[in-house]
Coordinates of C-alpha atoms in Angstrom, one line a residue:
M1172 CA -0.1 0.3 0.2
R1173 CA 1.1 3.3 -0.6
A1174 CA 2.3 5.6 3.0
L1175 CA 3.7 8.3 4.2
V1176 CA 7.5 6.7 5.5
L1177 CA 10.4 7.5 7.7
E1178 CA 12.8 5.9 5.6
K1179 CA 15.3 8.2 7.9
E1180 CA 16.2 11.3 9.1
R1181 CA 15.0 14.2 7.7
S1182 CA 13.8 11.9 5.0
L1183 CA 10.0 11.4 3.6
A1184 CA 8.8 9.6 1.5
L1185 CA 4.6 8.4 -0.7
R1186 CA 5.6 5.4 -2.1
D1187 CA 4.3 1.8 -1.9
I1188 CA 5.3 -0.7 0.9
D1189 CA 4.0 -4.0 2.6
L1190 CA 2.3 -3.6 5.3
P1191 CA 0.5 -6.6 7.1
L1192 CA -3.4 -6.6 6.9
K1193 CA -4.2 -9.9 8.1
L1194 CA -7.7 -9.6 10.0
G1195 CA -7.9 -11.9 13.1
P1196 CA -11.4 -13.1 15.1
R1197 CA -11.3 -9.8 16.8
D1198 CA -9.9 -7.4 14.2
V1199 CA -11.1 -4.5 12.3
K1200 CA -10.1 -3.5 8.8
I1201 CA -9.9 0.5 8.6
A1202 CA -10.6 2.5 5.8
V1203 CA -8.0 5.6 7.3
D1204 CA -10.3 8.8 6.6
T1205 CA -7.9 11.9 8.3
V1206 CA -4.5 11.3 10.3
G1207 CA -3.4 14.4 12.9
I1208 CA 1.0 15.4 12.6
C1209 CA 1.6 14.5 16.0
G1210 CA 4.8 16.0 17.7
S1211 CA 6.6 11.9 18.0
D1212 CA 6.2 12.5 14.1
V1213 CA 8.1 15.7 13.7
H1214 CA 10.2 14.3 16.6
Y1215 CA 11.2 10.8 14.8
Y1216 CA 11.9 13.3 11.2
T1217 CA 13.6 15.2 12.7
H1218 CA 16.1 13.7 15.2
G1219 CA 15.4 10.0 14.1
R1220 CA 14.8 9.1 17.7
I1221 CA 13.0 9.9 21.2
G1222 CA 14.8 8.6 24.4
S1223 CA 15.7 4.5 23.6
F1224 CA 12.9 4.2 20.8
I1225 CA 15.4 4.7 17.5
V1226 CA 14.7 4.5 13.8
K1227 CA 16.3 2.2 12.2
S1228 CA 14.3 0.9 9.1
P1229 CA 11.7 2.3 7.3
M1230 CA 8.4 3.0 8.8
V1231 CA 5.1 4.4 8.7
L1232 CA 3.7 7.7 10.3
G1233 CA 0.8 8.4 12.0
H1234 CA -1.4 7.4 15.0
E1235 CA -3.8 10.2 15.4
A1236 CA -6.7 8.6 13.1
A1237 CA -10.0 8.3 12.1
G1238 CA -12.0 5.7 9.6
T1239 CA -14.7 3.8 8.3
V1240 CA -14.4 -0.5 9.4
V1241 CA -13.9 -2.1 5.9
E1242 CA -14.3 -5.8 7.3
V1243 CA -14.8 -7.0 10.9
G1244 CA -13.2 -10.7 12.2
P1245 CA -15.8 -13.1 12.7
E1246 CA -15.8 -12.9 16.4
V1247 CA -16.7 -8.6 16.8
K1248 CA -19.5 -8.1 18.3
S1249 CA -19.3 -4.1 18.9
L1250 CA -18.8 -2.9 15.4
K1251 CA -19.7 -3.5 11.8
V1252 CA -19.1 -2.8 8.2
G1253 CA -20.0 1.1 7.4
D1254 CA -19.4 2.4 11.2
R1255 CA -17.4 5.2 11.6
V1256 CA -14.4 4.7 14.6
C1257 CA -11.5 6.4 15.8
M1258 CA -8.4 4.4 17.0
E1259 CA -6.0 4.0 20.0
P1260 CA -2.9 3.7 18.9
G1261 CA -1.2 1.5 21.6
V1262 CA -2.4 -2.6 21.7
P1263 CA -0.8 -3.8 25.0
D1264 CA -0.2 -7.6 25.8
M1265 CA -3.5 -8.4 27.7
E1266 CA -2.2 -10.7 29.8
S1267 CA 0.3 -8.9 31.4
R1268 CA 0.2 -8.0 34.9
S1269 CA 0.0 -3.9 34.1
S1270 CA -2.6 -4.9 31.8
R1271 CA -4.1 -7.3 34.8
M1272 CA -4.0 -4.0 37.4
G1273 CA -5.8 -1.7 34.7
L1274 CA -2.8 0.1 33.6
Y1275 CA -2.2 -1.6 29.8
N1276 CA -0.9 2.3 29.7
V1277 CA 2.9 1.2 30.7
D1278 CA 2.5 -2.2 29.3
P1279 CA 6.5 -3.2 28.9
S1280 CA 5.5 -4.9 25.7
V1281 CA 2.7 -2.0 24.1
T1282 CA 2.5 -1.9 20.1
F1283 CA 2.1 1.4 19.5
W1284 CA 1.8 3.2 15.7
A1285 CA 4.7 4.7 14.8
T1286 CA 7.2 4.0 17.6
P1287 CA 10.2 2.4 16.4
P1288 CA 10.0 -0.1 14.9
V1289 CA 6.1 -0.6 14.5
H1290 CA 3.6 1.1 11.5
G1291 CA 2.2 3.3 11.9
C1292 CA -1.5 4.4 10.0
L1293 CA -0.6 6.5 7.1
T1294 CA -1.0 5.0 4.5
A1295 CA -4.7 3.6 3.1
H1296 CA -6.0 1.1 5.1
V1297 CA -4.9 -0.8 8.6
I1298 CA -5.9 -4.0 11.0
H1299 CA -6.6 -3.2 14.3
P1300 CA -8.2 -4.6 17.5
E1301 CA -11.9 -4.1 18.0
A1302 CA -10.9 -3.5 22.2
F1303 CA -9.3 -0.6 21.4
T1304 CA -10.9 1.4 18.2
Y1305 CA -14.6 3.5 19.1
K1306 CA -17.7 3.5 16.9
L1307 CA -18.0 7.6 16.4
P1308 CA -21.7 9.6 16.9
D1309 CA -22.8 11.2 14.3
N1310 CA -22.5 14.2 15.4
V1311 CA -18.4 13.6 15.9
S1312 CA -16.5 14.6 12.0
F1313 CA -13.7 12.5 10.9
A1314 CA -10.9 14.9 12.0
E1315 CA -12.6 15.9 16.1
G1316 CA -12.1 11.6 16.2
A1317 CA -8.9 12.1 14.9
L1318 CA -8.6 14.5 18.0
V1319 CA -9.9 11.9 20.5
E1320 CA -6.1 10.6 20.9
P1321 CA -4.1 13.6 22.2
F1322 CA -7.5 14.8 24.1
A1323 CA -7.1 11.9 26.0
I1324 CA -3.6 12.5 27.3
G1325 CA -5.7 15.6 28.4
M1326 CA -8.0 13.4 29.9
Q1327 CA -5.0 11.0 31.0
A1328 CA -4.1 14.2 32.9
A1329 CA -7.2 15.3 34.2
A1330 CA -7.9 12.0 35.3
K1331 CA -4.8 11.4 37.5
A1332 CA -5.2 15.4 38.8
R1333 CA -8.1 13.9 41.5
I1334 CA -10.2 17.6 40.3
A1335 CA -12.6 18.1 42.8
P1336 CA -15.5 20.8 41.8
G1337 CA -13.9 24.4 41.2
D1338 CA -10.5 23.6 41.8
V1339 CA -8.1 26.3 39.8
A1340 CA -5.8 24.9 37.6
V1341 CA -2.4 25.8 36.1
V1342 CA -0.9 24.6 32.5
I1343 CA 2.7 25.1 31.6
G1344 CA 2.4 25.4 27.8
S1345 CA 0.2 26.0 25.2
G1346 CA 0.9 23.7 23.2
T1347 CA -1.0 21.0 21.5
I1348 CA -1.1 18.9 24.5
G1349 CA -1.0 22.1 26.7
I1350 CA -4.1 23.1 25.4
M1351 CA -5.9 19.5 25.7
V1352 CA -4.9 19.2 29.0
A1353 CA -6.5 23.0 30.3
L1354 CA -10.1 21.9 28.2
A1355 CA -9.9 18.4 30.0
A1356 CA -9.5 20.3 33.3
L1357 CA -12.3 23.1 32.8
A1358 CA -14.8 19.7 31.6
G1359 CA -13.5 17.8 34.9
G1360 CA -14.5 20.4 36.8
C1361 CA -12.2 23.6 37.3
A1362 CA -13.3 26.5 37.5
R1363 CA -10.4 27.7 36.2
V1364 CA -7.7 27.6 34.1
I1365 CA -4.5 29.8 33.8
V1366 CA -2.2 28.7 30.8
S1367 CA 1.2 30.4 30.4
D1368 CA 3.3 30.1 27.2
L1369 CA 6.0 32.0 25.8
V1370 CA 4.8 32.3 22.4
Q1371 CA 0.8 34.9 22.5
E1372 CA -0.3 33.2 19.6
K1373 CA -0.7 29.7 21.0
L1374 CA -2.1 32.1 24.1
D1375 CA -4.5 33.6 21.9
I1376 CA -5.8 30.4 20.5
V1377 CA -6.6 28.9 24.4
G1378 CA -7.3 32.5 25.4
R1379 CA -10.8 32.1 23.2
Y1380 CA -11.8 28.6 25.3
K1381 CA -14.3 30.7 28.3
G1382 CA -12.4 29.7 31.5
V1383 CA -9.1 30.6 30.6
T1384 CA -6.8 33.5 31.9
T1385 CA -3.4 34.0 29.4
V1386 CA -0.1 34.1 31.1
N1387 CA 2.4 35.5 28.9
S1388 CA 5.4 34.4 30.9
K1389 CA 8.3 36.0 28.7
K1390 CA 6.5 39.4 29.8
Q1391 CA 5.1 38.3 33.3
N1392 CA 5.8 36.5 36.1
L1393 CA 3.9 33.4 36.7
A1394 CA 3.8 33.1 40.2
E1395 CA 3.5 36.5 40.8
E1396 CA 0.2 36.4 38.5
V1397 CA -1.1 33.2 39.9
S1398 CA -0.3 34.5 43.2
K1399 CA -3.0 37.5 42.3
L1400 CA -5.7 35.6 40.5
T1401 CA -5.4 32.7 43.4
G1402 CA -5.6 35.9 46.5
G1403 CA -1.8 34.4 48.0
W1404 CA -2.8 31.3 48.3
G1405 CA -1.8 29.5 44.7
A1406 CA -3.4 26.8 42.5
D1407 CA -4.8 23.5 43.2
L1408 CA -3.0 22.0 40.7
V1409 CA -0.3 22.6 38.4
F1410 CA 0.7 20.5 34.7
E1411 CA 3.7 21.7 33.9
A1412 CA 2.6 20.6 29.9
S1413 CA 5.8 22.1 28.2
G1414 CA 8.6 19.4 28.9
S1415 CA 11.1 22.6 29.2
P1416 CA 13.6 22.7 32.2
K1417 CA 12.7 26.1 33.2
A1418 CA 9.7 25.3 33.7
F1419 CA 10.9 23.2 36.9
E1420 CA 12.7 26.3 38.0
G1421 CA 9.3 27.4 40.9
L1422 CA 7.3 24.6 39.9
F1423 CA 6.6 24.6 43.4
D1424 CA 5.5 28.2 43.6
L1425 CA 2.6 28.0 42.0
V1426 CA 0.6 25.3 43.9
R1427 CA -0.7 26.2 47.4
P1428 CA -0.2 23.7 50.6
G1429 CA -1.6 20.2 50.1
G1430 CA -1.8 20.7 46.3
G1431 CA -1.4 18.7 43.5
V1432 CA 1.2 18.4 40.7
V1433 CA 0.9 17.0 37.6
L1434 CA 4.0 16.0 35.2
V1435 CA 2.9 15.8 31.5
G1436 CA 5.4 17.2 29.7
M1437 CA 8.9 15.5 28.9
P1438 CA 12.3 17.1 29.1
V1439 CA 14.6 15.8 26.8
D1440 CA 17.1 15.2 29.4
P1441 CA 17.0 15.0 33.0
V1442 CA 16.0 17.9 34.9
P1443 CA 16.2 19.7 38.3
F1444 CA 13.7 19.3 40.8
D1445 CA 13.3 21.2 44.1
V1446 CA 12.4 18.0 46.8
V1447 CA 12.2 20.5 49.7
G1448 CA 10.1 23.2 47.6
A1449 CA 7.4 19.9 47.3
Q1450 CA 8.1 18.7 50.4
I1451 CA 7.2 21.9 52.5
K1452 CA 3.6 22.3 51.0
E1453 CA 3.6 18.6 50.9
A1454 CA 2.3 18.0 47.3
R1455 CA 0.6 15.3 45.8
I1456 CA 3.0 14.8 42.9
E1457 CA 1.4 12.2 39.6
T1458 CA 2.9 11.5 35.8
I1459 CA 1.1 10.5 33.5
F1460 CA 2.4 7.9 30.3
R1461 CA -0.4 8.5 27.0
Y1462 CA -4.0 6.7 28.8
A1463 CA -5.6 4.4 29.2
N1464 CA -9.2 3.7 29.9
V1465 CA -10.2 7.3 28.8
H1466 CA -11.1 7.4 25.2
A1467 CA -15.1 6.8 25.7
R1468 CA -15.7 9.1 27.9
A1469 CA -13.3 11.7 25.8
I1470 CA -15.5 11.0 22.5
E1471 CA -18.6 11.5 25.2
L1472 CA -17.1 15.3 25.7
I1473 CA -16.8 16.0 22.7
A1474 CA -20.2 14.4 21.4
S1475 CA -22.2 16.5 24.0
G1476 CA -20.6 20.1 22.7
K1477 CA -19.5 20.6 26.5
V1478 CA -15.7 19.7 25.0
D1479 CA -15.1 21.6 21.5
L1480 CA -11.3 20.6 19.8
K1481 CA -12.6 21.8 16.2
P1482 CA -10.5 25.6 16.9
L1483 CA -7.7 23.9 17.0
I1484 CA -7.5 22.2 13.3
S1485 CA -5.1 25.0 11.8
G1486 CA -4.3 23.0 8.2
T1487 CA -5.7 19.9 6.6
F1488 CA -3.6 18.6 3.9
P1489 CA -4.5 15.9 1.0
F1490 CA -3.0 12.6 1.6
E1491 CA 0.1 13.5 -1.6
Q1492 CA 0.8 16.4 0.4
S1493 CA 1.9 14.2 3.6
V1494 CA 5.3 15.1 3.0
E1495 CA 4.8 19.2 3.0
A1496 CA 2.3 18.5 5.8
V1497 CA 5.0 17.0 8.0
E1498 CA 7.3 19.6 6.6
R1499 CA 5.1 22.9 8.1
A1500 CA 4.8 20.7 11.6
A1501 CA 8.2 21.1 11.8
S1502 CA 8.4 24.6 11.1
G1503 CA 6.7 25.3 14.3
R1504 CA 4.8 27.7 13.6
P1505 CA 3.4 30.2 16.2
G1506 CA -0.4 29.9 14.8
D1507 CA -0.4 26.5 14.3
V1508 CA -2.0 23.9 17.2
K1509 CA -2.7 20.8 14.5
L1510 CA -2.1 19.9 11.2
Q1511 CA -4.1 16.5 9.8
I1512 CA -4.1 14.6 6.4
K1513 CA -7.2 13.8 4.8
M1514 CA -7.1 9.9 2.8
P1515 CA -8.4 10.3 -0.4
A1516 CA -11.7 9.4 -1.3
S1517 CA -11.1 6.6 -2.9
A1518 CA -9.0 4.8 -0.4
G1519 CA -11.3 2.7 0.6
T1520 CA -12.3 0.9 -2.2

């Protein structure tokens, strides 16, 4: 099949590649419609690796996807041909100890689309387990369906935060994931979310949402602003969603005594950590890695209209312009949040 293939660092090609399409008894075959470009796709393109995951052979990109079921295995019960779906891209070993505990996202043997050596979904058809394929309501578009995966990260962060109704939260970073965290926090019960970033264009986008207050940390001191906005008490919750080492400087100045800090961003290198700053406030610290058991709830929130992700789509490219789409994502335009690739209508025939 024709696919967007990362040949090696800084080398992309639209070409034919052999991909497995054997349908298991509990699998579905999906004609891919829309795929979002993730920061990890960009990082593999620009650096050829993320941590210990190294691109050693050609790999198909893409893991944020939605499409239409075109074939089902004989034991599939919840889906049928013609269903519009989105897919959770990580498939764990359901017999593993972590999966049995409900923590399948940290199963060491999970296979995740577009994570070396596993191929992604930027191609005409994919085979996926029924258990990790979710039917989209009629009022949720394919474009929104392809945004469920990044929104699930926000949902995981909000779930780990243990939000209480009326909480005030801070989100550091207003990239795609920071915005998703802010929206999930509001949907989860936060009264207000203070979002900080260095890029005003990003803040302008998230600032359009009701309940969001923005702070340009290039021009304003974030700790001082949070203190003003909370009457000197501090935020109930702080989400670090930038992955920047600088974000950890004074991190615990933002949180109230007994508050929570959720680490969402992934720094490239180890960062200094103020243990005493955390201790003197008895701050609760949570971490997240991808998501588990949140996709269905994410879809419900989108379908209900309580979360509107459509304004976050900055551009949609036809499949034949996939290389240009990834290059634009890699250029880091300040006004871009999410770029998507639309497969040709003939892909499902």
